[in-house]
Structures are given as C-alpha cells and as structure tokens.
JSON list of C-alpha atoms in Angstrom, two decimals:
[
{"chain": "L", "resi": 1, "resn": "UNK", "atom": "CA", "xyz": [97.38, 108.83, 99.91]},
{"chain": "L", "resi": 2, "resn": "UNK", "atom": "CA", "xyz": [94.05, 108.74, 101.74]},
{"chain": "L", "resi": 3, "resn": "UNK", "atom": "CA", "xyz": [93.50, 112.43, 100.92]},
{"chain": "L", "resi": 4, "resn": "UNK", "atom": "CA", "xyz": [94.19, 111.67, 97.27]},
{"chain": "L", "resi": 5, "resn": "UNK", "atom": "CA", "xyz": [91.68, 108.83, 97.38]},
{"chain": "L", "resi": 6, "resn": "UNK", "atom": "CA", "xyz": [89.06, 111.07, 98.97]},
{"chain": "L", "resi": 7, "resn": "UNK", "atom": "CA", "xyz": [89.61, 113.71, 96.29]},
{"chain": "L", "resi": 8, "resn": "UNK", "atom": "CA", "xyz": [89.06, 111.08, 93.57]},
{"chain": "L", "resi": 9, "resn": "UNK", "atom": "CA", "xyz": [85.62, 110.10, 94.85]},
{"chain": "L", "resi": 10, "resn": "UNK", "atom": "CA", "xyz": [83.06, 111.83, 92.61]},
{"chain": "L", "resi": 11, "resn": "UNK", "atom": "CA", "xyz": [80.56, 114.20, 94.19]},
{"chain": "L", "resi": 12, "resn": "UNK", "atom": "CA", "xyz": [77.61, 111.96, 93.37]},
{"chain": "L", "resi": 13, "resn": "UNK", "atom": "CA", "xyz": [79.20, 109.16, 95.43]},
{"chain": "L", "resi": 14, "resn": "UNK", "atom": "CA", "xyz": [79.83, 111.22, 98.60]},
{"chain": "L", "resi": 15, "resn": "UNK", "atom": "CA", "xyz": [76.65, 109.98, 100.26]},
{"chain": "L", "resi": 16, "resn": "UNK", "atom": "CA", "xyz": [77.57, 106.37, 99.48]},
{"chain": "L", "resi": 17, "resn": "UNK", "atom": "CA", "xyz": [81.04, 107.05, 100.88]},
{"chain": "L", "resi": 18, "resn": "UNK", "atom": "CA", "xyz": [79.59, 108.33, 104.16]},
{"chain": "L", "resi": 19, "resn": "UNK", "atom": "CA", "xyz": [77.40, 105.22, 104.37]},
{"chain": "L", "resi": 20, "resn": "UNK", "atom": "CA", "xyz": [80.49, 103.10, 103.65]},
{"chain": "L", "resi": 21, "resn": "UNK", "atom": "CA", "xyz": [82.46, 104.74, 106.48]},
{"chain": "L", "resi": 22, "resn": "UNK", "atom": "CA", "xyz": [79.58, 104.41, 108.95]},
{"chain": "L", "resi": 23, "resn": "UNK", "atom": "CA", "xyz": [79.10, 100.73, 108.12]},
{"chain": "L", "resi": 24, "resn": "UNK", "atom": "CA", "xyz": [82.86, 100.09, 108.30]},
{"chain": "L", "resi": 25, "resn": "UNK", "atom": "CA", "xyz": [82.89, 101.59, 111.80]},
{"chain": "L", "resi": 26, "resn": "UNK", "atom": "CA", "xyz": [79.85, 99.49, 112.77]},
{"chain": "L", "resi": 27, "resn": "UNK", "atom": "CA", "xyz": [81.71, 96.44, 111.47]},
{"chain": "L", "resi": 28, "resn": "UNK", "atom": "CA", "xyz": [84.70, 97.30, 113.66]},
{"chain": "L", "resi": 29, "resn": "UNK", "atom": "CA", "xyz": [82.43, 97.74, 116.68]},
{"chain": "L", "resi": 30, "resn": "UNK", "atom": "CA", "xyz": [80.82, 94.35, 116.03]},
{"chain": "L", "resi": 31, "resn": "UNK", "atom": "CA", "xyz": [84.23, 92.69, 115.76]},
{"chain": "L", "resi": 32, "resn": "UNK", "atom": "CA", "xyz": [85.33, 94.34, 119.00]},
{"chain": "L", "resi": 33, "resn": "UNK", "atom": "CA", "xyz": [82.12, 93.16, 120.66]},
{"chain": "L", "resi": 34, "resn": "UNK", "atom": "CA", "xyz": [82.81, 89.63, 119.45]},
{"chain": "L", "resi": 35, "resn": "UNK", "atom": "CA", "xyz": [86.30, 89.69, 120.92]},
{"chain": "L", "resi": 36, "resn": "UNK", "atom": "CA", "xyz": [85.05, 91.06, 124.23]},
{"chain": "L", "resi": 37, "resn": "UNK", "atom": "CA", "xyz": [82.27, 88.45, 124.40]},
{"chain": "L", "resi": 38, "resn": "UNK", "atom": "CA", "xyz": [84.99, 85.82, 124.55]},
{"chain": "L", "resi": 39, "resn": "UNK", "atom": "CA", "xyz": [85.89, 86.92, 128.09]},
{"chain": "L", "resi": 40, "resn": "UNK", "atom": "CA", "xyz": [82.59, 85.93, 129.76]},
{"chain": "L", "resi": 41, "resn": "UNK", "atom": "CA", "xyz": [82.23, 82.95, 127.41]},
{"chain": "L", "resi": 42, "resn": "UNK", "atom": "CA", "xyz": [85.57, 81.46, 128.44]},
{"chain": "L", "resi": 43, "resn": "UNK", "atom": "CA", "xyz": [84.90, 82.38, 132.08]},
{"chain": "L", "resi": 44, "resn": "UNK", "atom": "CA", "xyz": [81.59, 80.50, 131.98]},
{"chain": "L", "resi": 45, "resn": "UNK", "atom": "CA", "xyz": [83.11, 77.52, 130.16]},
{"chain": "L", "resi": 46, "resn": "UNK", "atom": "CA", "xyz": [85.75, 77.07, 132.83]},
{"chain": "L", "resi": 47, "resn": "UNK", "atom": "CA", "xyz": [83.43, 78.00, 135.70]},
{"chain": "L", "resi": 48, "resn": "UNK", "atom": "CA", "xyz": [81.43, 75.72, 137.96]},
{"chain": "L", "resi": 49, "resn": "UNK", "atom": "CA", "xyz": [78.49, 75.51, 135.54]},
{"chain": "L", "resi": 50, "resn": "UNK", "atom": "CA", "xyz": [79.66, 75.30, 131.88]},
{"chain": "L", "resi": 51, "resn": "UNK", "atom": "CA", "xyz": [76.05, 75.41, 130.66]},
{"chain": "L", "resi": 52, "resn": "UNK", "atom": "CA", "xyz": [76.03, 79.11, 131.59]},
{"chain": "L", "resi": 53, "resn": "UNK", "atom": "CA", "xyz": [78.24, 79.68, 128.55]},
{"chain": "L", "resi": 54, "resn": "UNK", "atom": "CA", "xyz": [75.37, 78.94, 126.16]},
{"chain": "L", "resi": 55, "resn": "UNK", "atom": "CA", "xyz": [73.86, 82.47, 126.20]},
{"chain": "L", "resi": 56, "resn": "UNK", "atom": "CA", "xyz": [77.31, 83.96, 125.68]},
{"chain": "L", "resi": 57, "resn": "UNK", "atom": "CA", "xyz": [77.89, 81.57, 122.80]},
{"chain": "L", "resi": 58, "resn": "UNK", "atom": "CA", "xyz": [74.57, 82.62, 121.26]},
{"chain": "L", "resi": 59, "resn": "UNK", "atom": "CA", "xyz": [75.47, 86.29, 121.63]},
{"chain": "L", "resi": 60, "resn": "UNK", "atom": "CA", "xyz": [78.88, 85.66, 120.05]},
{"chain": "L", "resi": 61, "resn": "UNK", "atom": "CA", "xyz": [77.26, 83.80, 117.14]},
{"chain": "L", "resi": 62, "resn": "UNK", "atom": "CA", "xyz": [74.73, 86.62, 116.61]},
{"chain": "L", "resi": 63, "resn": "UNK", "atom": "CA", "xyz": [77.40, 89.32, 116.70]},
{"chain": "L", "resi": 64, "resn": "UNK", "atom": "CA", "xyz": [79.59, 87.33, 114.31]},
{"chain": "L", "resi": 65, "resn": "UNK", "atom": "CA", "xyz": [76.74, 86.80, 111.85]},
{"chain": "L", "resi": 66, "resn": "UNK", "atom": "CA", "xyz": [75.81, 90.48, 112.00]},
{"chain": "L", "resi": 67, "resn": "UNK", "atom": "CA", "xyz": [79.45, 91.40, 111.41]},
{"chain": "L", "resi": 68, "resn": "UNK", "atom": "CA", "xyz": [79.63, 89.15, 108.35]},
{"chain": "L", "resi": 69, "resn": "UNK", "atom": "CA", "xyz": [76.46, 90.71, 106.95]},
{"chain": "L", "resi": 70, "resn": "UNK", "atom": "CA", "xyz": [77.78, 94.24, 107.51]},
{"chain": "L", "resi": 71, "resn": "UNK", "atom": "CA", "xyz": [81.15, 93.28, 105.99]},
{"chain": "L", "resi": 72, "resn": "UNK", "atom": "CA", "xyz": [79.38, 92.00, 102.87]},
{"chain": "L", "resi": 73, "resn": "UNK", "atom": "CA", "xyz": [77.56, 95.32, 102.50]},
{"chain": "L", "resi": 74, "resn": "UNK", "atom": "CA", "xyz": [80.78, 97.25, 103.15]},
{"chain": "L", "resi": 75, "resn": "UNK", "atom": "CA", "xyz": [82.55, 95.19, 100.48]},
{"chain": "L", "resi": 76, "resn": "UNK", "atom": "CA", "xyz": [79.83, 95.89, 97.92]},
{"chain": "L", "resi": 77, "resn": "UNK", "atom": "CA", "xyz": [79.83, 99.58, 98.77]},
{"chain": "L", "resi": 78, "resn": "UNK", "atom": "CA", "xyz": [83.63, 99.68, 98.54]},
{"chain": "L", "resi": 79, "resn": "UNK", "atom": "CA", "xyz": [83.65, 98.20, 95.06]},
{"chain": "L", "resi": 80, "resn": "UNK", "atom": "CA", "xyz": [80.76, 100.46, 94.00]},
{"chain": "L", "resi": 81, "resn": "UNK", "atom": "CA", "xyz": [82.83, 103.43, 95.13]},
{"chain": "L", "resi": 82, "resn": "UNK", "atom": "CA", "xyz": [85.87, 102.00, 93.34]},
{"chain": "L", "resi": 83, "resn": "UNK", "atom": "CA", "xyz": [83.94, 101.69, 90.08]},
{"chain": "L", "resi": 84, "resn": "UNK", "atom": "CA", "xyz": [82.72, 105.27, 90.59]},
{"chain": "L", "resi": 85, "resn": "UNK", "atom": "CA", "xyz": [86.32, 106.45, 90.97]},
{"chain": "L", "resi": 86, "resn": "UNK", "atom": "CA", "xyz": [87.32, 104.49, 87.85]},
{"chain": "L", "resi": 87, "resn": "UNK", "atom": "CA", "xyz": [84.44, 105.93, 85.82]},
{"chain": "L", "resi": 88, "resn": "UNK", "atom": "CA", "xyz": [85.26, 109.45, 86.98]},
{"chain": "L", "resi": 89, "resn": "UNK", "atom": "CA", "xyz": [88.97, 108.98, 86.19]},
{"chain": "L", "resi": 90, "resn": "UNK", "atom": "CA", "xyz": [88.22, 107.59, 82.72]},
{"chain": "L", "resi": 91, "resn": "UNK", "atom": "CA", "xyz": [85.98, 110.56, 81.95]},
{"chain": "L", "resi": 92, "resn": "UNK", "atom": "CA", "xyz": [88.69, 112.96, 83.16]},
{"chain": "L", "resi": 93, "resn": "UNK", "atom": "CA", "xyz": [91.28, 111.26, 80.93]},
{"chain": "L", "resi": 94, "resn": "UNK", "atom": "CA", "xyz": [88.90, 111.36, 77.97]},
{"chain": "L", "resi": 95, "resn": "UNK", "atom": "CA", "xyz": [88.25, 115.07, 78.59]},
{"chain": "L", "resi": 96, "resn": "UNK", "atom": "CA", "xyz": [91.99, 115.81, 78.72]},
{"chain": "L", "resi": 97, "resn": "UNK", "atom": "CA", "xyz": [92.73, 113.87, 75.53]},
{"chain": "L", "resi": 98, "resn": "UNK", "atom": "CA", "xyz": [91.20, 116.70, 73.52]},
{"chain": "L", "resi": 99, "resn": "UNK", "atom": "CA", "xyz": [94.08, 118.93, 74.69]},
{"chain": "L", "resi": 100, "resn": "UNK", "atom": "CA", "xyz": [96.79, 116.53, 73.48]},
{"chain": "L", "resi": 101, "resn": "UNK", "atom": "CA", "xyz": [98.59, 117.41, 70.25]},
{"chain": "L", "resi": 102, "resn": "UNK", "atom": "CA", "xyz": [97.87, 114.91, 67.48]},
{"chain": "L", "resi": 103, "resn": "UNK", "atom": "CA", "xyz": [101.59, 114.55, 66.77]},
{"chain": "L", "resi": 104, "resn": "UNK", "atom": "CA", "xyz": [102.05, 113.15, 70.30]},
{"chain": "L", "resi": 105, "resn": "UNK", "atom": "CA", "xyz": [99.69, 110.25, 69.56]},
{"chain": "L", "resi": 106, "resn": "UNK", "atom": "CA", "xyz": [102.24, 108.09, 67.75]},
{"chain": "L", "resi": 107, "resn": "UNK", "atom": "CA", "xyz": [102.27, 104.32, 68.23]},
{"chain": "L", "resi": 108, "resn": "UNK", "atom": "CA", "xyz": [104.65, 104.34, 71.21]},
{"chain": "L", "resi": 109, "resn": "UNK", "atom": "CA", "xyz": [102.81, 107.03, 73.20]},
{"chain": "L", "resi": 110, "resn": "UNK", "atom": "CA", "xyz": [99.42, 105.53, 72.36]},
{"chain": "L", "resi": 111, "resn": "UNK", "atom": "CA", "xyz": [100.54, 102.09, 73.56]},
{"chain": "L", "resi": 112, "resn": "UNK", "atom": "CA", "xyz": [102.00, 103.53, 76.78]},
{"chain": "L", "resi": 113, "resn": "UNK", "atom": "CA", "xyz": [98.84, 105.54, 77.49]},
{"chain": "L", "resi": 114, "resn": "UNK", "atom": "CA", "xyz": [96.61, 102.54, 76.78]},
{"chain": "L", "resi": 115, "resn": "UNK", "atom": "CA", "xyz": [98.67, 100.35, 79.14]},
{"chain": "L", "resi": 116, "resn": "UNK", "atom": "CA", "xyz": [98.62, 102.99, 81.87]},
{"chain": "L", "resi": 117, "resn": "UNK", "atom": "CA", "xyz": [94.86, 103.38, 81.64]},
{"chain": "L", "resi": 118, "resn": "UNK", "atom": "CA", "xyz": [94.21, 99.63, 81.51]},
{"chain": "L", "resi": 119, "resn": "UNK", "atom": "CA", "xyz": [96.63, 98.80, 84.33]},
{"chain": "L", "resi": 120, "resn": "UNK", "atom": "CA", "xyz": [95.23, 101.36, 86.75]},
{"chain": "L", "resi": 121, "resn": "UNK", "atom": "CA", "xyz": [91.60, 100.29, 86.31]},
{"chain": "L", "resi": 122, "resn": "UNK", "atom": "CA", "xyz": [91.67, 97.27, 88.65]},
{"chain": "L", "resi": 123, "resn": "UNK", "atom": "CA", "xyz": [93.79, 99.21, 91.15]},
{"chain": "L", "resi": 124, "resn": "UNK", "atom": "CA", "xyz": [91.29, 102.06, 91.28]},
{"chain": "L", "resi": 125, "resn": "UNK", "atom": "CA", "xyz": [88.35, 99.68, 91.68]},
{"chain": "L", "resi": 126, "resn": "UNK", "atom": "CA", "xyz": [89.97, 97.82, 94.59]},
{"chain": "L", "resi": 127, "resn": "UNK", "atom": "CA", "xyz": [91.44, 100.90, 96.24]},
{"chain": "L", "resi": 128, "resn": "UNK", "atom": "CA", "xyz": [88.59, 101.50, 98.68]},
{"chain": "L", "resi": 129, "resn": "UNK", "atom": "CA", "xyz": [88.00, 97.85, 99.58]},
{"chain": "L", "resi": 130, "resn": "UNK", "atom": "CA", "xyz": [91.61, 96.77, 99.77]},
{"chain": "L", "resi": 131, "resn": "UNK", "atom": "CA", "xyz": [93.15, 99.91, 101.29]},
{"chain": "L", "resi": 132, "resn": "UNK", "atom": "CA", "xyz": [90.60, 101.89, 103.22]},
{"chain": "L", "resi": 133, "resn": "UNK", "atom": "CA", "xyz": [88.60, 99.07, 104.86]},
{"chain": "L", "resi": 134, "resn": "UNK", "atom": "CA", "xyz": [91.68, 97.40, 106.41]},
{"chain": "L", "resi": 135, "resn": "UNK", "atom": "CA", "xyz": [93.03, 100.79, 107.46]},
{"chain": "L", "resi": 136, "resn": "UNK", "atom": "CA", "xyz": [89.80, 101.65, 109.28]},
{"chain": "L", "resi": 137, "resn": "UNK", "atom": "CA", "xyz": [89.93, 98.27, 111.01]},
{"chain": "L", "resi": 138, "resn": "UNK", "atom": "CA", "xyz": [93.61, 98.57, 111.90]},
{"chain": "L", "resi": 139, "resn": "UNK", "atom": "CA", "xyz": [93.18, 101.99, 113.48]},
{"chain": "L", "resi": 140, "resn": "UNK", "atom": "CA", "xyz": [89.85, 101.56, 115.25]},
{"chain": "L", "resi": 141, "resn": "UNK", "atom": "CA", "xyz": [89.73, 97.90, 116.30]},
{"chain": "L", "resi": 142, "resn": "UNK", "atom": "CA", "xyz": [92.43, 97.99, 119.01]},
{"chain": "L", "resi": 143, "resn": "UNK", "atom": "CA", "xyz": [90.89, 101.12, 120.52]},
{"chain": "L", "resi": 144, "resn": "UNK", "atom": "CA", "xyz": [87.37, 99.64, 120.40]},
{"chain": "L", "resi": 145, "resn": "UNK", "atom": "CA", "xyz": [88.50, 96.38, 122.01]},
{"chain": "L", "resi": 146, "resn": "UNK", "atom": "CA", "xyz": [90.39, 98.21, 124.76]},
{"chain": "L", "resi": 147, "resn": "UNK", "atom": "CA", "xyz": [87.47, 100.49, 125.58]},
{"chain": "L", "resi": 148, "resn": "UNK", "atom": "CA", "xyz": [84.99, 97.61, 125.54]},
{"chain": "L", "resi": 149, "resn": "UNK", "atom": "CA", "xyz": [87.19, 95.58, 127.90]},
{"chain": "L", "resi": 150, "resn": "UNK", "atom": "CA", "xyz": [87.31, 98.31, 130.56]},
{"chain": "L", "resi": 151, "resn": "UNK", "atom": "CA", "xyz": [83.88, 97.62, 132.13]},
{"chain": "L", "resi": 152, "resn": "UNK", "atom": "CA", "xyz": [84.24, 93.84, 131.83]},
{"chain": "L", "resi": 153, "resn": "UNK", "atom": "CA", "xyz": [87.82, 93.28, 132.97]},
{"chain": "L", "resi": 154, "resn": "UNK", "atom": "CA", "xyz": [89.50, 96.58, 133.74]},
{"chain": "L", "resi": 155, "resn": "UNK", "atom": "CA", "xyz": [93.06, 95.19, 134.06]},
{"chain": "L", "resi": 156, "resn": "UNK", "atom": "CA", "xyz": [92.75, 93.70, 130.56]},
{"chain": "L", "resi": 157, "resn": "UNK", "atom": "CA", "xyz": [91.26, 96.96, 129.30]},
{"chain": "L", "resi": 158, "resn": "UNK", "atom": "CA", "xyz": [94.12, 99.00, 130.75]},
{"chain": "L", "resi": 159, "resn": "UNK", "atom": "CA", "xyz": [96.69, 96.61, 129.28]},
{"chain": "L", "resi": 160, "resn": "UNK", "atom": "CA", "xyz": [94.99, 96.85, 125.90]},
{"chain": "L", "resi": 161, "resn": "UNK", "atom": "CA", "xyz": [94.86, 100.65, 126.11]},
{"chain": "L", "resi": 162, "resn": "UNK", "atom": "CA", "xyz": [98.56, 100.70, 126.95]},
{"chain": "L", "resi": 163, "resn": "UNK", "atom": "CA", "xyz": [99.27, 98.62, 123.85]},
{"chain": "L", "resi": 164, "resn": "UNK", "atom": "CA", "xyz": [97.21, 100.78, 121.48]},
{"chain": "L", "resi": 165, "resn": "UNK", "atom": "CA", "xyz": [99.90, 103.48, 121.00]},
{"chain": "L", "resi": 166, "resn": "UNK", "atom": "CA", "xyz": [102.45, 100.77, 120.27]},
{"chain": "L", "resi": 167, "resn": "UNK", "atom": "CA", "xyz": [100.18, 99.19, 117.64]},
{"chain": "L", "resi": 168, "resn": "UNK", "atom": "CA", "xyz": [99.32, 102.52, 116.04]},
{"chain": "L", "resi": 169, "resn": "UNK", "atom": "CA", "xyz": [102.99, 103.51, 116.09]},
{"chain": "L", "resi": 170, "resn": "UNK", "atom": "CA", "xyz": [103.88, 100.30, 114.30]},
{"chain": "L", "resi": 171, "resn": "UNK", "atom": "CA", "xyz": [101.16, 101.00, 111.73]},
{"chain": "L", "resi": 172, "resn": "UNK", "atom": "CA", "xyz": [102.47, 104.52, 111.24]},
{"chain": "L", "resi": 173, "resn": "UNK", "atom": "CA", "xyz": [106.09, 103.31, 110.97]},
{"chain": "L", "resi": 174, "resn": "UNK", "atom": "CA", "xyz": [105.14, 100.67, 108.41]},
{"chain": "L", "resi": 175, "resn": "UNK", "atom": "CA", "xyz": [103.73, 103.38, 106.16]},
{"chain": "L", "resi": 176, "resn": "UNK", "atom": "CA", "xyz": [107.02, 105.27, 106.01]}
]
C-alpha cells in the first residue's frame, strides 16, 4: 500500500515529499529525545537535590515545543501532499473519461462513478497524514528511544532494543 501511495504522488510534489519525510524523522527524533530526557529528570527529582531537575525540565519543555512545531509543519505538508494526490487523481480520471463509450454513461453508471470519485477524495487527502506519519513514528520511535537510552542507561537501552523486534513484529502482524 505504501508503494501505491508513493506512485500516486505527482512528480512536482516529490521535493515536498522528501521534506515531509525528513521532518517526520526529525519529529520522531525529538519525541525520542523527550522520552530519554525523562530519565535524568526523574533521577534528579528523586535525588538529594530536586532543584537539579530544573535544567532537565527546561530541556524537556524545549524539545516538546520543538516537536509540536515540527509536527504542525509535518501535518501541513502531509495534507498538501494529499491534496496534490487528489488533484493528480482527478486529472487522471478526467483524462480517462474521454475513452469511455457514451452508452456507458447512463444514470446508474454516472451515479456510481460520481459517488466513487466523491468518496475517495477525503481518503486521498488524509492518506499521507493519517497513514504515513503514524507508520513512520511506529517504526522509528522504538528504535530511536532504544538507541538514545544506551549511553544514558545501558540496561534500559538493551531492554528497549530487545523489545524492538517484538513491537515491529506486532506491527507487521497487525497489517496482515
């Protein structure tokens, strides 16, 4: 399905798609950083001097705000790509209508075609934002968190790395 989606993206939107993917990966990295920043934050909160948690809290707030900003841009880019796919698909359908026999365009076929075109519009627009963005996050976030945990708390990092194949296997199995 992802290959089909990629083939539907018009050539003039390829650059925007690359920017979308890069920003989606940056968003995942920021979310992973936010999760990993919780380790020293909680350690400082429960340590001898809880005031030492303040810099970690500031870093967490900054990473979270940056992640929200990137997610907003990713969302806009995703819908822009979706509208590009819809526009491209509508032009393709319009181009192919010239090859349809006029006798086929009776009231029943016309109504069915109109419903099919109208019903797929919102699905095509939301396809990138509602399918691809969560998929990128689901695949990359566990790996990013596990790798980021290794230098901070290596036992946690190893445990997270051990769980990554299980999570990705569950994702793969849910798609079947």
